[in-house]
């Protein structure tokens, strides 16, 4: 492998559907970055934690109440346990972490390792063993200890594995920002005193940071009392001396911003919102993309292999989908829709009709995403459905165990099903994961997205839909602002309308009744043209290959070689 290497560090990395160490968008995006790097033969290694109980397994009872169980899985069924172990100090005691490796294999066979840190070892006390049990579980202390493990452990484990030339540490979200403390220890010129601003400048050369949420509560903050309990005194002294913790609070985003040579948001609009949130910080934007080989359904893979051979190595070729005959788009989509309907029949017993217009909406169930907004006026929705011979809606998505509004939203959706049955058939797929994500974004006829703007940093499932010729019906927010071509890639609800629930619902009904359903029902070629446009204009751009190319050009260029840095230090010293 050519080095220096990019170490891509993330609280979650979704390497495969069955490796349950991810909860949703952040982890799937991280996995797609690594998969794109593997295709490109880019020098990268991923680092994350191994969660033996996963996020959670979602079960919905008849009234739509969400029940959570551990999503246990067998690390040794998919991962290779490596020999090196590292020992860190967390909360005043030694914590030993082992490491597992998952090989992400690219289209041409290039392998990118993803390393999973694991503290479930006999050397550790019970609490330390539990640190790699649950993703986003526990209290603030549990979370800070996990983030200490991820941050400090990343630097230690890459050394232990012999990756001596890590040019860039890419912090995917602020969770891993404590790695800055480990790098400061290495960079410090004075072996006895605390690190200096010059040392911080050298660390900055080695770090880049991606921020993922425009919602203030999404940025981790820890009180300094807690920080004192979890981190060693010299680390706390470093935070103080370099003014890296403000007003008694350690804000992980502020820390990452201060310590990174390059920072980006994940869509253009999110860049604007982030610059307003963090005045003075220099924040660029690289819009997310999804991994084409992973998110394209089999029927469309076959179609692209036939019509655009080479699309896997060069996703820009998808632009040429504009020349694919409409009938072939229609056939591939019909096959993907059949596969979804079969899967739903098999898992839920519910039979959907392949000829009925089918709306997909699946994402984390949380208030601002408004997954249930289309059900705001059920009588109107039923009346529209009757005009066009009925519609079907497939929902999916987990609510965080403590997100009561999100849970109520799922109940509202499940509770609406009976009254609407016959006109609007509703299915809520349990335990939404990568595999269901692939089925739903390819097997539905339109992908509905109704976040309250400007809360959606990017969103990615609409991009997966585009790869499969599924247009979006979306509020103007996140990536869709860049992908919206009215009637060509989907249909839009402007941002101002989008801030008001009632008017957003009204806009959805109006578009469905007067534009989308007439096209789907009475003018098939017109609808197929929009489907094809979604591929040609959006799949060709909102893919992980383009995203990685932008990271390579804007964020990873001039990666410093740490060997050269230490030589410089030796000469200076
Ligand atoms: C793609 C994906 C997401 C992210 O979807 P958004 O549109 O960004 O909300 C979340 N969960 C799973 C399982 C996915 O596949």
Coordinates of C-alpha atoms and ligand atoms in Angstrom, one line a residue:
X1 CA 0.0 0.0 0.0
X2 CA 1.3 3.5 -0.9
X3 CA 1.6 5.6 2.1
X4 CA 1.2 8.1 3.7
X5 CA -2.2 6.8 4.6
X6 CA -5.5 8.4 5.4
X7 CA -6.9 7.0 8.7
X8 CA -10.7 7.4 8.4
X9 CA -12.1 7.4 12.0
X10 CA -15.8 7.1 12.8
X11 CA -18.0 6.1 15.7
X12 CA -19.7 3.8 13.2
X13 CA -18.7 2.3 9.9
X14 CA -21.3 0.1 8.1
X15 CA -19.1 -2.5 6.4
X16 CA -21.9 -5.0 5.8
X17 CA -25.6 -5.5 6.7
X18 CA -24.8 -8.4 9.1
X19 CA -22.0 -6.5 10.9
X20 CA -24.4 -4.6 13.2
X21 CA -22.0 -1.9 14.3
X22 CA -24.0 1.0 12.7
X23 CA -27.2 2.8 13.4
X24 CA -27.9 4.7 10.2
X25 CA -26.8 7.5 7.9
X26 CA -23.4 8.4 9.5
X27 CA -22.2 4.8 9.5
X28 CA -23.5 4.0 6.0
X29 CA -21.8 7.1 4.6
X30 CA -18.6 6.1 6.3
X31 CA -18.8 2.6 4.8
X32 CA -19.4 4.1 1.4
X33 CA -16.3 6.3 1.7
X34 CA -14.2 3.2 2.5
X35 CA -15.9 1.2 -0.3
X36 CA -15.1 4.0 -2.8
X37 CA -11.5 4.1 -1.5
X38 CA -11.2 0.4 -2.1
X39 CA -12.5 0.7 -5.7
X40 CA -10.0 3.5 -6.3
X41 CA -7.0 1.8 -4.6
X42 CA -6.7 4.8 -2.4
X43 CA -4.4 4.4 0.6
X44 CA -6.9 4.4 3.5
X45 CA -7.7 2.5 6.7
X46 CA -10.9 2.8 8.7
X47 CA -11.0 2.7 12.5
X48 CA -14.1 2.3 14.6
X49 CA -15.5 0.4 17.6
X50 CA -16.9 -3.1 17.8
X51 CA -20.4 -3.1 19.3
X52 CA -21.3 -6.7 20.3
X53 CA -24.9 -5.7 21.0
X54 CA -25.2 -3.6 17.9
X55 CA -27.4 -0.6 17.9
X56 CA -30.6 -2.4 18.7
X57 CA -33.1 -4.8 17.1
X58 CA -36.4 -3.1 16.5
X59 CA -39.7 -4.8 17.0
X60 CA -43.0 -3.1 16.6
X61 CA -46.1 -4.4 18.4
X62 CA -49.6 -4.2 16.9
X63 CA -50.1 -0.6 18.1
X64 CA -46.8 0.5 16.7
X65 CA -44.9 0.6 20.0
X66 CA -41.2 0.1 19.4
X67 CA -39.5 -2.6 21.5
X68 CA -35.7 -2.8 21.6
X69 CA -33.5 -5.9 22.0
X70 CA -29.8 -6.3 21.6
X71 CA -28.8 -6.9 18.0
X72 CA -26.3 -9.6 18.8
X73 CA -24.0 -10.9 16.1
X74 CA -20.9 -13.0 15.9
X75 CA -17.7 -10.9 15.3
X76 CA -15.8 -14.1 14.4
X77 CA -18.2 -14.8 11.6
X78 CA -17.2 -11.8 9.5
X79 CA -14.0 -10.3 11.1
X80 CA -10.5 -11.5 11.7
X81 CA -9.1 -11.0 15.2
X82 CA -5.6 -9.6 15.1
X83 CA -2.8 -10.2 17.6
X84 CA -1.8 -6.7 18.7
X85 CA -3.5 -5.2 21.8
X86 CA -3.1 -1.7 23.1
X87 CA -3.6 -0.4 26.7
X88 CA -5.0 3.1 27.3
X89 CA -5.8 4.9 30.5
X90 CA -9.5 5.7 30.7
X91 CA -11.1 6.9 33.9
X92 CA -8.0 6.3 35.9
X93 CA -7.5 2.6 35.1
X94 CA -5.8 0.7 32.3
X95 CA -8.2 -0.4 29.6
X96 CA -6.9 -2.9 27.1
X97 CA -8.3 -3.0 23.6
X98 CA -7.9 -5.8 21.0
X99 CA -8.5 -5.2 17.3
X100 CA -10.5 -7.0 14.6
X101 CA -10.1 -6.4 10.9
X102 CA -12.7 -6.4 8.2
X103 CA -11.3 -6.3 4.6
X104 CA -13.3 -4.0 2.4
X105 CA -12.6 -5.3 -1.2
X106 CA -12.8 -2.9 -4.1
X107 CA -14.1 -3.7 -7.6
X108 CA -10.5 -4.5 -8.8
X109 CA -9.6 -6.5 -5.6
X110 CA -7.8 -3.7 -3.7
X111 CA -8.4 -4.1 0.0
X112 CA -8.9 -1.4 2.6
X113 CA -8.8 -2.6 6.2
X114 CA -11.4 -1.4 8.7
X115 CA -10.2 -1.9 12.3
X116 CA -12.7 -2.5 15.1
X117 CA -11.5 -1.8 18.7
X118 CA -12.8 -4.3 21.2
X119 CA -12.5 -4.0 25.0
X120 CA -14.4 -7.2 25.9
X121 CA -11.3 -8.9 27.2
X122 CA -10.5 -10.7 30.4
X123 CA -7.8 -8.1 31.4
X124 CA -10.5 -5.5 31.8
X125 CA -13.0 -4.8 34.6
X126 CA -16.7 -5.3 33.9
X127 CA -17.3 -1.7 33.1
X128 CA -14.4 -1.5 30.7
X129 CA -15.5 -4.7 29.0
X130 CA -18.8 -3.1 28.4
X131 CA -17.4 -0.1 26.6
X132 CA -17.7 -1.8 23.2
X133 CA -21.1 -3.3 23.8
X134 CA -23.7 -0.7 22.7
X135 CA -23.7 2.1 20.1
X136 CA -25.2 5.3 21.4
X137 CA -26.3 3.6 24.6
X138 CA -25.6 4.6 28.2
X139 CA -25.0 8.0 29.8
X140 CA -22.7 10.9 29.2
X141 CA -19.9 9.1 31.0
X142 CA -20.2 6.0 29.0
X143 CA -20.2 8.0 25.8
X144 CA -17.1 10.0 26.8
X145 CA -15.3 6.8 27.7
X146 CA -16.2 5.4 24.3
X147 CA -15.0 8.5 22.6
X148 CA -11.7 8.4 24.6
X149 CA -11.3 4.8 23.5
X150 CA -12.0 5.7 19.8
X151 CA -9.8 8.8 19.8
X152 CA -6.8 7.7 21.9
X153 CA -7.2 4.1 20.7
X154 CA -7.0 5.0 17.0
X155 CA -3.5 6.5 17.3
X156 CA -2.3 3.7 19.5
X157 CA -3.7 0.9 17.4
X158 CA -2.4 2.2 14.1
X159 CA 1.1 2.3 15.6
X160 CA 0.7 -1.2 17.0
X161 CA -0.3 -2.5 13.6
X162 CA 2.7 -0.9 11.9
X163 CA 1.0 1.9 10.1
X164 CA 3.8 4.4 10.9
X165 CA 3.1 6.8 8.1
X166 CA -0.5 8.1 8.8
X167 CA -0.5 11.4 6.8
X168 CA -4.0 12.4 7.6
X169 CA -6.5 11.5 10.4
X170 CA -9.9 12.1 9.0
X171 CA -12.4 12.7 11.9
X172 CA -15.8 11.7 10.6
X173 CA -17.9 13.8 13.0
X174 CA -16.5 15.0 16.3
X175 CA -16.8 11.7 18.2
X176 CA -13.1 10.8 17.5
X177 CA -11.7 14.3 18.2
X178 CA -9.8 13.1 21.3
X179 CA -7.3 11.6 18.9
X180 CA -5.9 15.2 18.9
X181 CA -4.6 14.7 22.4
X182 CA -2.7 11.6 21.4
X183 CA -1.2 13.4 18.4
X184 CA -0.2 16.3 20.6
X185 CA 1.6 13.9 22.8
X186 CA 3.6 12.8 19.8
X187 CA 4.1 16.2 18.4
X188 CA 5.2 17.9 21.6
X189 CA 8.7 19.3 21.3
X190 CA 9.3 19.7 25.0
X191 CA 9.1 16.3 26.5
X192 CA 8.3 17.6 30.0
X193 CA 6.0 20.6 29.6
X194 CA 2.5 20.8 28.2
X195 CA 2.2 20.9 24.4
X196 CA 2.4 24.4 22.8
X197 CA 0.5 26.2 20.1
X198 CA 3.4 25.3 17.7
X199 CA 2.7 21.6 18.5
X200 CA -1.0 22.2 17.9
X201 CA -0.1 23.7 14.5
X202 CA 1.9 20.6 13.6
X203 CA -1.1 18.4 14.6
X204 CA -3.4 20.6 12.5
X205 CA -1.3 19.6 9.5
X206 CA -2.4 16.0 10.1
X207 CA -6.1 16.3 10.7
X208 CA -9.2 16.9 8.7
X209 CA -12.8 17.0 10.0
X210 CA -16.2 16.4 8.6
X211 CA -19.2 17.9 10.5
X212 CA -22.5 16.1 9.9
X213 CA -25.3 17.9 11.7
X214 CA -26.8 21.4 11.6
X215 CA -28.8 20.6 14.8
X216 CA -26.9 22.1 17.8
X217 CA -27.9 19.1 20.1
X218 CA -26.1 16.8 17.7
X219 CA -22.7 18.2 18.8
X220 CA -21.3 16.3 21.7
X221 CA -20.4 18.4 24.8
X222 CA -19.1 17.2 28.1
X223 CA -18.7 19.1 31.4
X224 CA -15.1 19.5 32.5
X225 CA -15.9 17.7 35.8
X226 CA -16.7 14.6 33.8
X227 CA -13.7 15.2 31.6
X228 CA -11.5 15.2 34.7
X229 CA -12.9 11.8 35.7
X230 CA -12.3 10.2 32.4
X231 CA -9.2 11.7 31.0
X232 CA -5.7 11.8 32.6
X233 CA -4.5 14.9 34.3
X234 CA -1.9 15.7 31.6
X235 CA -4.6 15.6 28.9
X236 CA -6.8 17.9 30.9
X237 CA -3.8 20.2 31.4
X238 CA -3.3 20.2 27.6
X239 CA -6.9 21.1 26.9
X240 CA -6.6 24.0 29.4
X241 CA -3.2 25.2 28.2
X242 CA -4.3 25.3 24.5
X243 CA -7.7 26.7 25.3
X244 CA -9.3 23.7 23.7
X245 CA -12.2 23.5 26.2
X246 CA -14.4 26.6 26.6
X247 CA -16.4 27.8 29.6
X248 CA -16.2 24.6 31.5
X249 CA -17.3 22.5 28.6
X250 CA -15.4 20.2 26.2
X251 CA -17.2 20.6 22.9
X252 CA -16.0 17.9 20.5
X253 CA -16.9 20.0 17.4
X254 CA -14.9 23.0 18.6
X255 CA -11.9 20.7 19.4
X256 CA -12.0 19.1 16.0
X257 CA -12.4 22.5 14.3
X258 CA -9.4 23.9 16.2
X259 CA -7.2 20.9 15.4
X260 CA -8.0 20.4 11.6
X261 CA -6.3 21.9 8.6
X262 CA -9.5 21.3 6.6
X263 CA -13.1 21.1 7.6
X264 CA -16.1 20.3 5.5
X265 CA -19.9 20.1 5.8
X266 CA -21.8 17.5 3.8
X267 CA -23.8 19.5 1.3
X268 CA -23.6 23.1 0.0
X269 CA -26.5 24.4 2.1
X270 CA -25.1 22.6 5.2
X271 CA -21.9 24.5 4.6
X272 CA -23.8 27.8 4.9
X273 CA -25.6 26.6 8.0
X274 CA -22.4 25.4 9.6
X275 CA -20.5 28.6 8.9
X276 CA -23.3 30.5 10.6
X277 CA -23.1 28.1 13.6
X278 CA -19.4 28.4 14.0
X279 CA -18.5 32.0 13.1
X280 CA -14.8 32.4 12.4
X281 CA -14.2 28.7 11.4
X282 CA -13.3 28.0 7.8
X283 CA -15.8 25.4 6.7
X284 CA -15.9 24.1 3.2
X285 CA -18.6 21.7 1.7
X286 CA -18.2 18.3 0.0
X287 CA -21.6 16.9 -0.8
X288 CA -22.2 13.3 0.2
X289 CA -22.5 10.5 -2.3
X290 CA -23.4 6.8 -2.1
X291 CA -21.5 3.8 -3.3
X292 CA -22.9 2.8 -6.7
X293 CA -21.9 -0.9 -6.6
X294 CA -23.5 -1.3 -3.2
X295 CA -26.8 0.6 -3.7
X296 CA -27.7 -0.4 -7.3
X297 CA -30.2 -3.3 -7.4
X298 CA -29.4 -6.4 -9.4
X299 CA -31.8 -5.6 -12.3
X300 CA -30.2 -2.1 -12.7
X301 CA -26.7 -3.6 -12.3
X302 CA -27.5 -6.0 -15.1
X303 CA -28.9 -3.1 -17.2
X304 CA -25.9 -0.9 -16.6
X305 CA -23.4 -3.8 -17.3
X306 CA -25.1 -4.2 -20.6
X307 CA -25.5 -0.6 -21.7
X308 CA -22.8 1.2 -19.8
X309 CA -20.1 -1.4 -19.2
X310 CA -17.4 0.3 -17.1
X311 CA -19.9 2.2 -14.9
X312 CA -18.5 0.5 -11.8
X313 CA -15.0 1.8 -12.4
X314 CA -16.2 5.1 -13.7
X315 CA -19.5 6.3 -12.2
X316 CA -19.6 9.3 -14.5
X317 CA -20.7 6.9 -17.3
X318 CA -24.1 6.8 -15.6
X319 CA -24.6 10.2 -17.2
X320 CA -25.0 8.3 -20.5
X321 CA -28.1 6.5 -19.0
X322 CA -29.9 9.3 -20.8
X323 CA -29.6 7.1 -23.9
X324 CA -31.0 3.9 -22.5
X325 CA -34.4 3.0 -24.0
X326 CA -37.3 3.8 -21.6
X327 CA -38.7 0.3 -21.9
X328 CA -35.5 -1.1 -20.4
X329 CA -35.6 1.3 -17.5
X330 CA -39.2 0.2 -17.0
X331 CA -38.3 -3.5 -17.0
X332 CA -35.4 -3.2 -14.6
X333 CA -37.6 -1.2 -12.2
X334 CA -40.5 -3.7 -12.4
X335 CA -38.0 -6.4 -11.4
X336 CA -36.7 -4.4 -8.5
X337 CA -40.3 -3.7 -7.4
X338 CA -41.2 -7.4 -7.6
X339 CA -38.2 -8.2 -5.4
X340 CA -39.4 -5.7 -2.7
X341 CA -43.0 -6.9 -2.8
X342 CA -41.8 -10.5 -2.5
X343 CA -39.6 -9.6 0.5
X344 CA -42.4 -7.7 2.2
X345 CA -44.8 -10.7 1.6
X346 CA -42.2 -13.0 3.0
X347 CA -41.4 -11.0 6.2
X348 CA -44.8 -9.4 7.0
X349 CA -47.4 -11.5 5.2
X350 CA -48.7 -8.4 3.6
X351 CA -49.4 -8.6 -0.2
X352 CA -48.7 -5.4 -2.1
X353 CA -49.9 -4.9 -5.7
X354 CA -47.1 -4.4 -8.3
X355 CA -49.3 -2.2 -10.4
X356 CA -50.1 0.3 -7.7
X357 CA -48.1 3.5 -7.2
X358 CA -45.8 2.9 -4.3
X359 CA -44.2 5.6 -2.1
X360 CA -41.1 4.9 0.0
X361 CA -40.1 6.8 3.1
X362 CA -37.6 5.3 5.5
X363 CA -35.2 7.1 7.7
X364 CA -34.5 7.6 11.4
X365 CA -37.8 8.3 13.1
X366 CA -37.2 11.7 14.7
X367 CA -39.3 14.8 14.9
X368 CA -37.6 17.0 12.3
X369 CA -37.7 14.4 9.6
X370 CA -41.5 14.3 9.8
X371 CA -41.8 10.7 8.4
X372 CA -45.6 10.8 9.0
X373 CA -46.3 14.1 7.3
X374 CA -48.0 12.5 4.3
X375 CA -50.6 11.2 6.8
X376 CA -51.5 14.6 8.0
X377 CA -54.9 14.7 6.2
X378 CA -55.8 11.0 5.7
X379 CA -59.2 11.8 4.1
X380 CA -57.6 13.9 1.4
X381 CA -54.9 11.3 0.8
X382 CA -57.5 8.5 0.5
X383 CA -59.5 10.6 -1.9
X384 CA -56.5 11.1 -4.1
X385 CA -55.7 7.4 -3.9
X386 CA -59.2 6.5 -5.0
X387 CA -58.9 8.6 -8.2
X388 CA -55.9 6.6 -9.3
X389 CA -56.8 3.1 -8.2
X390 CA -55.1 3.1 -4.8
X391 CA -51.6 3.8 -3.6
X392 CA -49.2 2.0 -1.3
X393 CA -46.7 3.5 1.2
X394 CA -43.7 1.6 2.6
X395 CA -42.2 3.0 5.7
X396 CA -39.1 2.1 7.7
X397 CA -36.8 3.5 10.3
X398 CA -35.8 3.1 14.0
X399 CA -36.4 5.7 16.7
X400 CA -33.5 6.2 19.2
X401 CA -34.6 4.4 22.4
X402 CA -35.0 7.7 24.2
X403 CA -36.6 9.7 21.4
X404 CA -40.2 9.7 22.6
X405 CA -41.4 12.0 19.7
X406 CA -39.8 9.6 17.2
X407 CA -41.5 6.7 18.8
X408 CA -44.9 8.5 18.8
X409 CA -44.4 9.1 15.1
X410 CA -44.0 5.4 14.4
X411 CA -47.2 4.8 16.4
X412 CA -49.0 7.4 14.4
X413 CA -48.0 5.7 11.1
X414 CA -48.9 2.2 12.3
X415 CA -52.1 3.4 13.8
X416 CA -53.2 5.1 10.6
X417 CA -53.0 1.9 8.6
X418 CA -56.4 0.3 9.3
X419 CA -58.5 3.4 8.5
X420 CA -56.7 3.8 5.2
X421 CA -56.6 0.2 4.1
X422 CA -57.9 -0.5 0.6
X423 CA -57.2 3.0 -0.6
X424 CA -53.8 3.6 0.9
X425 CA -52.1 0.4 2.0
X426 CA -49.4 1.0 4.5
X427 CA -46.5 -1.3 5.5
X428 CA -44.0 -0.4 8.2
X429 CA -40.9 -2.6 7.8
X430 CA -39.3 -3.5 11.1
X431 CA -35.6 -3.2 11.8
X432 CA -34.5 -1.0 8.9
X433 CA -30.9 -1.8 8.0
X434 CA -28.6 -1.6 4.9
X435 CA -30.3 -4.6 3.3
X436 CA -33.8 -3.1 3.7
X437 CA -32.4 0.3 2.7
X438 CA -31.3 -1.3 -0.6
X439 CA -34.7 -3.0 -1.1
X440 CA -36.8 0.1 -0.4
X441 CA -34.8 2.6 -2.3
X442 CA -34.9 0.4 -5.4
X443 CA -38.4 -1.2 -5.2
X444 CA -40.6 1.9 -4.6
X445 CA -41.8 4.3 -7.3
X446 CA -41.0 7.5 -5.6
X447 CA -38.8 8.4 -2.6
X448 CA -40.5 10.9 -0.2
X449 CA -38.3 13.2 1.9
X450 CA -39.9 15.7 4.3
X451 CA -37.3 17.1 6.7
X452 CA -38.1 20.5 8.3
X453 CA -35.5 22.8 6.6
X454 CA -32.7 23.5 7.2
X455 CA -32.2 20.5 9.5
X456 CA -31.2 17.9 7.0
X457 CA -27.4 18.1 6.6
X458 CA -27.5 16.0 3.5
X459 CA -29.6 12.9 3.4
X460 CA -28.4 10.0 1.2
X461 CA -31.3 7.6 0.7
X462 CA -32.7 9.7 -2.1
X463 CA -29.3 9.2 -3.8
X464 CA -29.6 5.5 -3.5
X465 CA -33.1 5.8 -5.1
X466 CA -31.6 7.8 -8.0
X467 CA -29.2 5.0 -8.8
X468 CA -32.2 2.8 -9.2
X469 CA -34.2 5.2 -11.3
X470 CA -36.5 6.2 -8.4
X471 CA -37.3 9.9 -8.5
X472 CA -37.6 12.0 -5.3
X473 CA -40.4 14.0 -3.9
X474 CA -38.6 16.2 -1.5
X475 CA -38.5 19.3 0.5
X476 CA -35.7 21.6 -0.7
X477 CA -33.1 20.8 2.0
X478 CA -29.8 19.0 2.2
X479 CA -28.5 17.4 -1.0
X480 CA -31.8 17.8 -2.8
X481 CA -31.2 21.5 -3.3
X482 CA -28.4 20.4 -5.6
X483 CA -30.2 17.5 -7.2
X484 CA -33.6 18.9 -7.9
X485 CA -34.6 19.4 -11.5
X486 CA -38.3 19.7 -11.6
X487 CA -39.9 16.9 -13.6
X488 CA -36.5 15.7 -14.7
X489 CA -35.1 14.1 -11.5
X490 CA -38.2 14.4 -9.3
X491 CA -40.5 17.0 -7.7
X492 CA -39.8 19.6 -5.0
X493 CA -41.4 21.5 -2.2
X494 CA -39.7 24.9 -1.7
X495 CA -38.0 25.5 1.6
X496 CA -40.3 28.2 2.8
X497 CA -43.4 26.1 2.3
X498 CA -41.3 23.3 3.8
X499 CA -41.0 24.9 7.2
X500 CA -44.8 24.8 7.7
X501 CA -46.2 21.3 8.3
X502 CA -49.7 22.0 6.9
X503 CA -48.5 23.7 3.8
X504 CA -45.9 21.0 3.2
X505 CA -48.6 18.3 3.4
X506 CA -50.8 20.4 1.1
X507 CA -47.9 20.7 -1.4
X508 CA -47.4 16.9 -1.4
X509 CA -51.1 16.2 -2.0
X510 CA -51.3 18.8 -4.8
X511 CA -48.2 17.4 -6.6
X512 CA -49.4 13.8 -6.2
X513 CA -52.9 14.6 -7.5
X514 CA -52.1 16.9 -10.4
X515 CA -48.6 16.1 -11.5
X516 CA -47.1 12.8 -10.3
X517 CA -49.9 10.4 -10.3
X518 CA -51.3 11.5 -13.7
X519 CA -47.8 11.0 -15.1
X520 CA -47.4 7.6 -13.5
X521 CA -50.9 6.4 -14.4
X522 CA -51.7 8.0 -17.7
X523 CA -48.4 8.9 -19.3
X524 CA -46.0 6.1 -18.6
X525 CA -43.2 7.3 -20.9
X526 CA -43.3 10.7 -19.2
X527 CA -42.8 9.0 -15.8
X528 CA -40.1 6.8 -17.2
X529 CA -38.3 9.8 -18.5
X530 CA -38.2 11.3 -15.0
X531 CA -36.9 7.9 -13.7
X532 CA -34.2 7.9 -16.4
X533 CA -33.3 11.5 -15.6
X534 CA -32.8 10.6 -11.9
X535 CA -30.1 8.2 -13.0
X536 CA -28.4 10.4 -15.7
X537 CA -28.3 13.6 -13.7
X538 CA -28.2 12.5 -10.1
X539 CA -26.7 9.0 -9.9
X540 CA -23.8 10.2 -12.1
X541 CA -23.0 12.9 -9.6
X542 CA -24.2 11.9 -6.1
X543 CA -22.0 8.9 -5.8
X544 CA -19.2 8.0 -3.5
X545 CA -16.6 8.0 -6.3
X546 CA -17.1 11.7 -6.9
X547 CA -17.2 12.4 -3.2
X548 CA -13.9 10.6 -2.6
X549 CA -12.4 12.5 -5.6
X550 CA -13.4 15.7 -3.9
X551 CA -11.9 14.6 -0.6
X552 CA -8.7 13.6 -2.4
X553 CA -8.5 17.0 -4.2
X554 CA -9.6 19.3 -1.4
X555 CA -8.9 17.5 1.9
X556 CA -6.2 14.9 1.4
X557 CA -3.8 16.7 -1.0
X558 CA -0.4 17.6 0.4
X559 CA -0.7 15.0 3.1
X560 CA 2.3 15.6 5.3
X561 CA 4.6 12.6 5.8
X562 CA 4.9 12.2 9.6
X563 CA 8.4 10.7 9.0
X564 CA 9.4 14.0 7.4
X565 CA 7.8 15.9 10.3
X566 CA 9.8 14.1 12.9
X567 CA 13.0 14.6 10.9
X568 CA 12.2 18.3 10.9
X569 CA 11.6 18.2 14.6
X570 CA 15.0 16.4 15.1
X571 CA 16.8 19.1 13.1
X572 CA 15.0 21.9 14.9
X573 CA 15.6 20.3 18.3
Ligands
LIG1 C1 -28.9 5.2 3.6 C2 -29.3 4.7 5.0 C3 -29.6 5.7 5.9 C4 -29.5 7.2 5.7 O1 -30.6 7.7 5.0 P1 -30.9 9.2 5.0 O2 -31.6 9.5 3.8 O3 -29.6 10.0 5.1 O4 -31.8 9.5 6.2 C5 -29.9 5.3 7.2 N1 -30.1 4.0 7.5 C6 -29.8 3.0 6.6 C7 -30.0 1.6 7.0 C8 -29.5 3.3 5.3 O5 -29.2 2.4 4.4

